Amino acid sequence: MHVRNASDRLLRWERRTDLPLLAGSLLFLACYAVRVLLPGIGPFWRGVTLGLTLLIWALFLLDYVVRLLLSGEGPRFVRTHWLDTVVLVLPLLRPLRIVNTYMAVRRRRARPRLSLYGRVMAYAGLAACLLGFAAALAVYEQERGAPGTTVRTFGDAVWWACSTITTVGYGDVTPVTPLGRVYGVCLMACGLALLGAVTGAFSSWLIQVFAQEDRADRDEGANGERPPGS
């Protein structure tokens, strides 16, 4: 009974906070983008964006602590919710949690608006776009001005992110700083996972379509029906 009550409390908290935290995630990314792309905005606005960034991260931390306490799992929460832990340490990976936001929206509706395969591909596509943009910002921040860098503009960083997350890796634009390469490794891992999800969903959808056609053909044959013109 205690476990069930803890689960109910956690679910109610997530229902109340998922959408506000999504808005906070987008604002966090926007503030970070302003700081990276507009380095000459002046000390006042840089202070505002820094303050908002720290405030939003503090809200992420508060949400994590509250969810840990409500779960009743204690230290095991860190292992069972490892993605939340990683996202707290690396807030730019927060787009990976948009599936939780989708679940929060779905609870407010009688049924999902998209099929299973559509939901997988939509989630993977949106997560890939947000992660690619965040990685481009992070790498551009680290690489610009570095000796021997090929990431000279934000456009170069976007091109690098696109070729990396799709695992193409042309090699014409590559990070040279240690932290930039760490970001590259993280983006490669996320790209493999997201592309695998899309490929698997698309393959399953094709198999389902062909299986339905085969069943329809067998049913027509069992009923003695012939195609028109035969």
Tab-separated table of C-alpha atoms in Angstrom:
chain	number	residue	atom	x	y	z
A	1	MET	CA	0.000	0.000	0.000
A	2	HIS	CA	2.855	2.359	0.832
A	3	VAL	CA	4.475	1.724	-2.565
A	4	ARG	CA	1.185	2.378	-4.337
A	5	ASN	CA	0.633	5.651	-2.456
A	6	ALA	CA	4.170	6.780	-3.314
A	7	SER	CA	3.582	5.933	-6.961
A	8	ASP	CA	0.306	7.894	-6.988
A	9	ARG	CA	1.958	10.941	-5.417
A	10	LEU	CA	4.792	10.786	-7.917
A	11	LEU	CA	2.344	10.506	-10.805
A	12	ARG	CA	0.356	13.513	-9.611
A	13	TRP	CA	3.555	15.566	-9.270
A	14	GLU	CA	4.668	14.626	-12.793
A	15	ARG	CA	1.266	15.549	-14.212
A	16	ARG	CA	1.543	19.011	-12.682
A	17	THR	CA	5.162	19.704	-13.610
A	18	ASP	CA	5.885	18.062	-16.972
A	19	LEU	CA	4.504	20.848	-19.159
A	20	PRO	CA	5.981	23.712	-17.075
A	21	LEU	CA	9.336	21.937	-17.102
A	22	LEU	CA	9.115	21.583	-20.885
A	23	ALA	CA	8.646	25.350	-21.128
A	24	GLY	CA	11.594	25.767	-18.757
A	25	SER	CA	13.703	23.464	-20.948
A	26	LEU	CA	12.993	25.538	-24.041
A	27	LEU	CA	13.735	28.761	-22.144
A	28	PHE	CA	16.980	27.235	-20.837
A	29	LEU	CA	18.018	26.381	-24.392
A	30	ALA	CA	17.032	29.852	-25.613
A	31	CYS	CA	19.087	31.587	-22.889
A	32	TYR	CA	22.066	29.384	-23.673
A	33	ALA	CA	21.702	30.164	-27.390
A	34	VAL	CA	21.674	33.905	-26.690
A	35	ARG	CA	24.837	33.647	-24.599
A	36	VAL	CA	26.633	31.649	-27.311
A	37	LEU	CA	25.420	33.393	-30.461
A	38	LEU	CA	25.367	36.975	-29.154
A	39	PRO	CA	28.569	37.391	-27.132
A	40	GLY	CA	28.417	41.179	-27.458
A	41	ILE	CA	24.961	41.752	-25.993
A	42	GLY	CA	26.351	43.617	-23.000
A	43	PRO	CA	26.876	42.769	-19.338
A	44	PHE	CA	23.258	43.448	-18.279
A	45	TRP	CA	21.628	41.013	-20.695
A	46	ARG	CA	24.398	38.471	-20.200
A	47	GLY	CA	23.661	38.641	-16.483
A	48	VAL	CA	19.932	38.210	-17.141
A	49	THR	CA	20.436	35.153	-19.333
A	50	LEU	CA	22.921	33.659	-16.858
A	51	GLY	CA	20.502	34.249	-13.981
A	52	LEU	CA	17.618	32.633	-15.875
A	53	THR	CA	19.816	29.686	-16.832
A	54	LEU	CA	20.837	29.068	-13.204
A	55	LEU	CA	17.267	29.556	-11.962
A	56	ILE	CA	15.865	27.042	-14.451
A	57	TRP	CA	18.587	24.532	-13.585
A	58	ALA	CA	17.704	25.004	-9.900
A	59	LEU	CA	14.081	24.157	-10.799
A	60	PHE	CA	15.312	21.009	-12.557
A	61	LEU	CA	17.226	20.089	-9.412
A	62	LEU	CA	14.178	20.750	-7.221
A	63	ASP	CA	12.020	18.572	-9.455
A	64	TYR	CA	14.587	15.766	-9.293
A	65	VAL	CA	14.793	15.918	-5.490
A	66	VAL	CA	11.000	16.001	-5.073
A	67	ARG	CA	10.556	13.051	-7.424
A	68	LEU	CA	13.266	11.129	-5.563
A	69	LEU	CA	11.488	11.715	-2.236
A	70	LEU	CA	8.018	10.928	-3.597
A	71	SER	CA	9.146	7.720	-5.269
A	72	GLY	CA	10.014	6.089	-1.939
A	73	GLU	CA	12.893	4.276	-3.672
A	74	GLY	CA	15.721	6.075	-1.913
A	75	PRO	CA	19.138	5.800	-3.575
A	76	ARG	CA	17.755	3.206	-6.017
A	77	PHE	CA	15.934	6.084	-7.747
A	78	VAL	CA	19.264	7.227	-9.229
A	79	ARG	CA	19.688	3.842	-10.970
A	80	THR	CA	16.089	3.274	-12.029
A	81	HIS	CA	15.820	6.835	-13.392
A	82	TRP	CA	19.321	7.067	-14.842
A	83	LEU	CA	18.205	9.231	-17.760
A	84	ASP	CA	16.841	11.858	-15.352
A	85	THR	CA	20.160	11.804	-13.515
A	86	VAL	CA	22.160	12.283	-16.719
A	87	VAL	CA	19.866	15.087	-17.870
A	88	LEU	CA	20.251	16.871	-14.531
A	89	VAL	CA	24.047	16.794	-14.846
A	90	LEU	CA	23.941	17.699	-18.567
A	91	PRO	CA	20.864	19.915	-19.037
A	92	LEU	CA	21.437	20.234	-22.804
A	93	LEU	CA	20.369	16.571	-23.077
A	94	ARG	CA	16.953	17.437	-21.653
A	95	PRO	CA	15.254	17.064	-25.073
A	96	LEU	CA	15.562	13.309	-24.493
A	97	ARG	CA	12.851	13.655	-21.830
A	98	ILE	CA	10.230	14.980	-24.227
A	99	VAL	CA	8.668	11.518	-24.200
A	100	ASN	CA	7.680	12.187	-20.575
A	101	THR	CA	5.991	15.385	-21.703
A	102	TYR	CA	4.150	13.461	-24.381
A	103	MET	CA	2.908	11.023	-21.737
A	104	ALA	CA	1.690	13.958	-19.648
A	105	VAL	CA	-0.259	15.325	-22.629
A	106	ARG	CA	-1.628	11.886	-23.448
A	107	ARG	CA	-3.056	11.493	-19.941
A	108	ARG	CA	-5.239	14.524	-20.631
A	109	ARG	CA	-6.764	12.867	-23.710
A	110	ALA	CA	-8.900	9.789	-24.168
A	111	ARG	CA	-6.411	8.197	-26.563
A	112	PRO	CA	-3.174	9.025	-28.393
A	113	ARG	CA	-3.408	11.112	-31.556
A	114	LEU	CA	-0.718	9.144	-33.402
A	115	SER	CA	-0.128	5.450	-33.951
A	116	LEU	CA	2.675	3.663	-32.131
A	117	TYR	CA	5.026	3.933	-35.106
A	118	GLY	CA	4.081	7.571	-35.666
A	119	ARG	CA	4.810	8.380	-32.014
A	120	VAL	CA	8.226	6.711	-32.141
A	121	MET	CA	9.246	8.523	-35.317
A	122	ALA	CA	7.852	11.869	-34.144
A	123	TYR	CA	9.670	11.585	-30.792
A	124	ALA	CA	12.936	10.557	-32.415
A	125	GLY	CA	12.730	13.313	-35.018
A	126	LEU	CA	11.947	16.061	-32.515
A	127	ALA	CA	14.588	14.830	-30.070
A	128	ALA	CA	17.172	14.689	-32.882
A	129	CYS	CA	16.451	18.288	-33.924
A	130	LEU	CA	16.648	19.659	-30.381
A	131	LEU	CA	19.754	17.654	-29.510
A	132	GLY	CA	21.443	18.633	-32.758
A	133	PHE	CA	20.782	22.310	-32.089
A	134	ALA	CA	22.004	22.038	-28.485
A	135	ALA	CA	25.143	20.139	-29.534
A	136	ALA	CA	25.883	22.693	-32.254
A	137	LEU	CA	25.686	25.479	-29.669
A	138	ALA	CA	27.896	23.622	-27.190
A	139	VAL	CA	30.555	22.741	-29.764
A	140	TYR	CA	30.545	26.220	-31.275
A	141	GLU	CA	31.088	27.702	-27.809
A	142	GLN	CA	34.099	25.467	-27.233
A	143	GLU	CA	35.615	25.542	-30.716
A	144	ARG	CA	35.418	29.150	-31.869
A	145	GLY	CA	38.829	30.720	-31.614
A	146	ALA	CA	40.567	27.437	-30.776
A	147	PRO	CA	43.889	26.865	-32.626
A	148	GLY	CA	43.420	24.680	-35.695
A	149	THR	CA	39.629	24.549	-35.409
A	150	THR	CA	37.415	24.007	-38.455
A	151	VAL	CA	34.295	25.186	-36.595
A	152	ARG	CA	34.602	28.875	-37.427
A	153	THR	CA	30.912	29.812	-37.638
A	154	PHE	CA	27.677	28.560	-36.123
A	155	GLY	CA	26.761	27.272	-39.584
A	156	ASP	CA	29.850	25.041	-39.435
A	157	ALA	CA	28.686	23.768	-36.051
A	158	VAL	CA	25.197	22.976	-37.397
A	159	TRP	CA	26.713	21.118	-40.361
A	160	TRP	CA	28.932	19.146	-37.978
A	161	ALA	CA	25.932	18.289	-35.769
A	162	CYS	CA	23.887	17.082	-38.751
A	163	SER	CA	26.678	14.860	-40.095
A	164	THR	CA	27.422	13.526	-36.606
A	165	ILE	CA	23.906	12.721	-35.423
A	166	THR	CA	23.190	10.914	-38.698
A	167	THR	CA	26.477	8.983	-38.202
A	168	VAL	CA	27.660	10.064	-41.682
A	169	GLY	CA	30.743	11.882	-40.411
A	170	TYR	CA	32.207	13.563	-43.513
A	171	GLY	CA	35.208	14.743	-41.504
A	172	ASP	CA	35.405	18.169	-43.132
A	173	VAL	CA	34.362	19.843	-39.864
A	174	THR	CA	35.644	18.271	-36.660
A	175	PRO	CA	36.090	19.484	-33.071
A	176	VAL	CA	39.661	19.804	-31.816
A	177	THR	CA	39.110	20.745	-28.158
A	178	PRO	CA	38.757	17.957	-25.570
A	179	LEU	CA	35.309	19.070	-24.432
A	180	GLY	CA	34.150	19.517	-28.022
A	181	ARG	CA	35.122	15.914	-28.747
A	182	VAL	CA	33.262	14.741	-25.643
A	183	TYR	CA	30.151	16.472	-26.981
A	184	GLY	CA	30.764	14.712	-30.278
A	185	VAL	CA	30.863	11.286	-28.626
A	186	CYS	CA	27.615	12.002	-26.768
A	187	LEU	CA	25.921	13.144	-29.966
A	188	MET	CA	27.094	10.031	-31.815
A	189	ALA	CA	25.638	7.775	-29.115
A	190	CYS	CA	22.324	9.652	-29.127
A	191	GLY	CA	22.233	9.631	-32.921
A	192	LEU	CA	22.704	5.860	-33.071
A	193	ALA	CA	19.912	5.317	-30.547
A	194	LEU	CA	17.462	7.696	-32.237
A	195	LEU	CA	18.163	6.462	-35.757
A	196	GLY	CA	17.827	2.891	-34.528
A	197	ALA	CA	14.417	3.716	-33.074
A	198	VAL	CA	13.239	5.321	-36.334
A	199	THR	CA	14.598	2.507	-38.485
A	200	GLY	CA	13.050	-0.145	-36.249
A	201	ALA	CA	9.669	1.605	-36.181
A	202	PHE	CA	9.651	2.076	-39.959
A	203	SER	CA	10.634	-1.557	-40.556
A	204	SER	CA	7.931	-2.782	-38.178
A	205	TRP	CA	5.370	-0.592	-39.932
A	206	LEU	CA	6.318	-2.050	-43.336
A	207	ILE	CA	6.091	-5.585	-41.972
A	208	GLN	CA	2.666	-4.841	-40.521
A	209	VAL	CA	1.416	-3.390	-43.821
A	210	PHE	CA	2.662	-6.363	-45.850
A	211	ALA	CA	1.265	-8.815	-43.297
A	212	GLN	CA	-2.158	-7.163	-43.567
A	213	GLU	CA	-2.003	-7.427	-47.365
A	214	ASP	CA	-1.101	-11.128	-47.109
A	215	ARG	CA	-4.027	-11.764	-44.762
A	216	ALA	CA	-6.365	-9.919	-47.109
A	217	ASP	CA	-5.150	-12.037	-50.062
A	218	ARG	CA	-5.645	-15.259	-48.087
A	219	ASP	CA	-9.138	-14.190	-47.043
A	220	GLU	CA	-10.068	-13.459	-50.660
A	221	GLY	CA	-8.720	-16.837	-51.718
A	222	ALA	CA	-10.649	-18.613	-48.964
A	223	ASN	CA	-13.870	-16.892	-50.052
A	224	GLY	CA	-13.325	-17.881	-53.663
A	225	GLU	CA	-13.031	-14.285	-54.861
A	226	ARG	CA	-10.998	-13.492	-57.924
A	227	PRO	CA	-9.398	-10.211	-58.777
A	228	PRO	CA	-11.279	-8.195	-61.442
A	229	GLY	CA	-10.264	-9.088	-65.033
A	230	SER	CA	-8.967	-12.562	-64.135
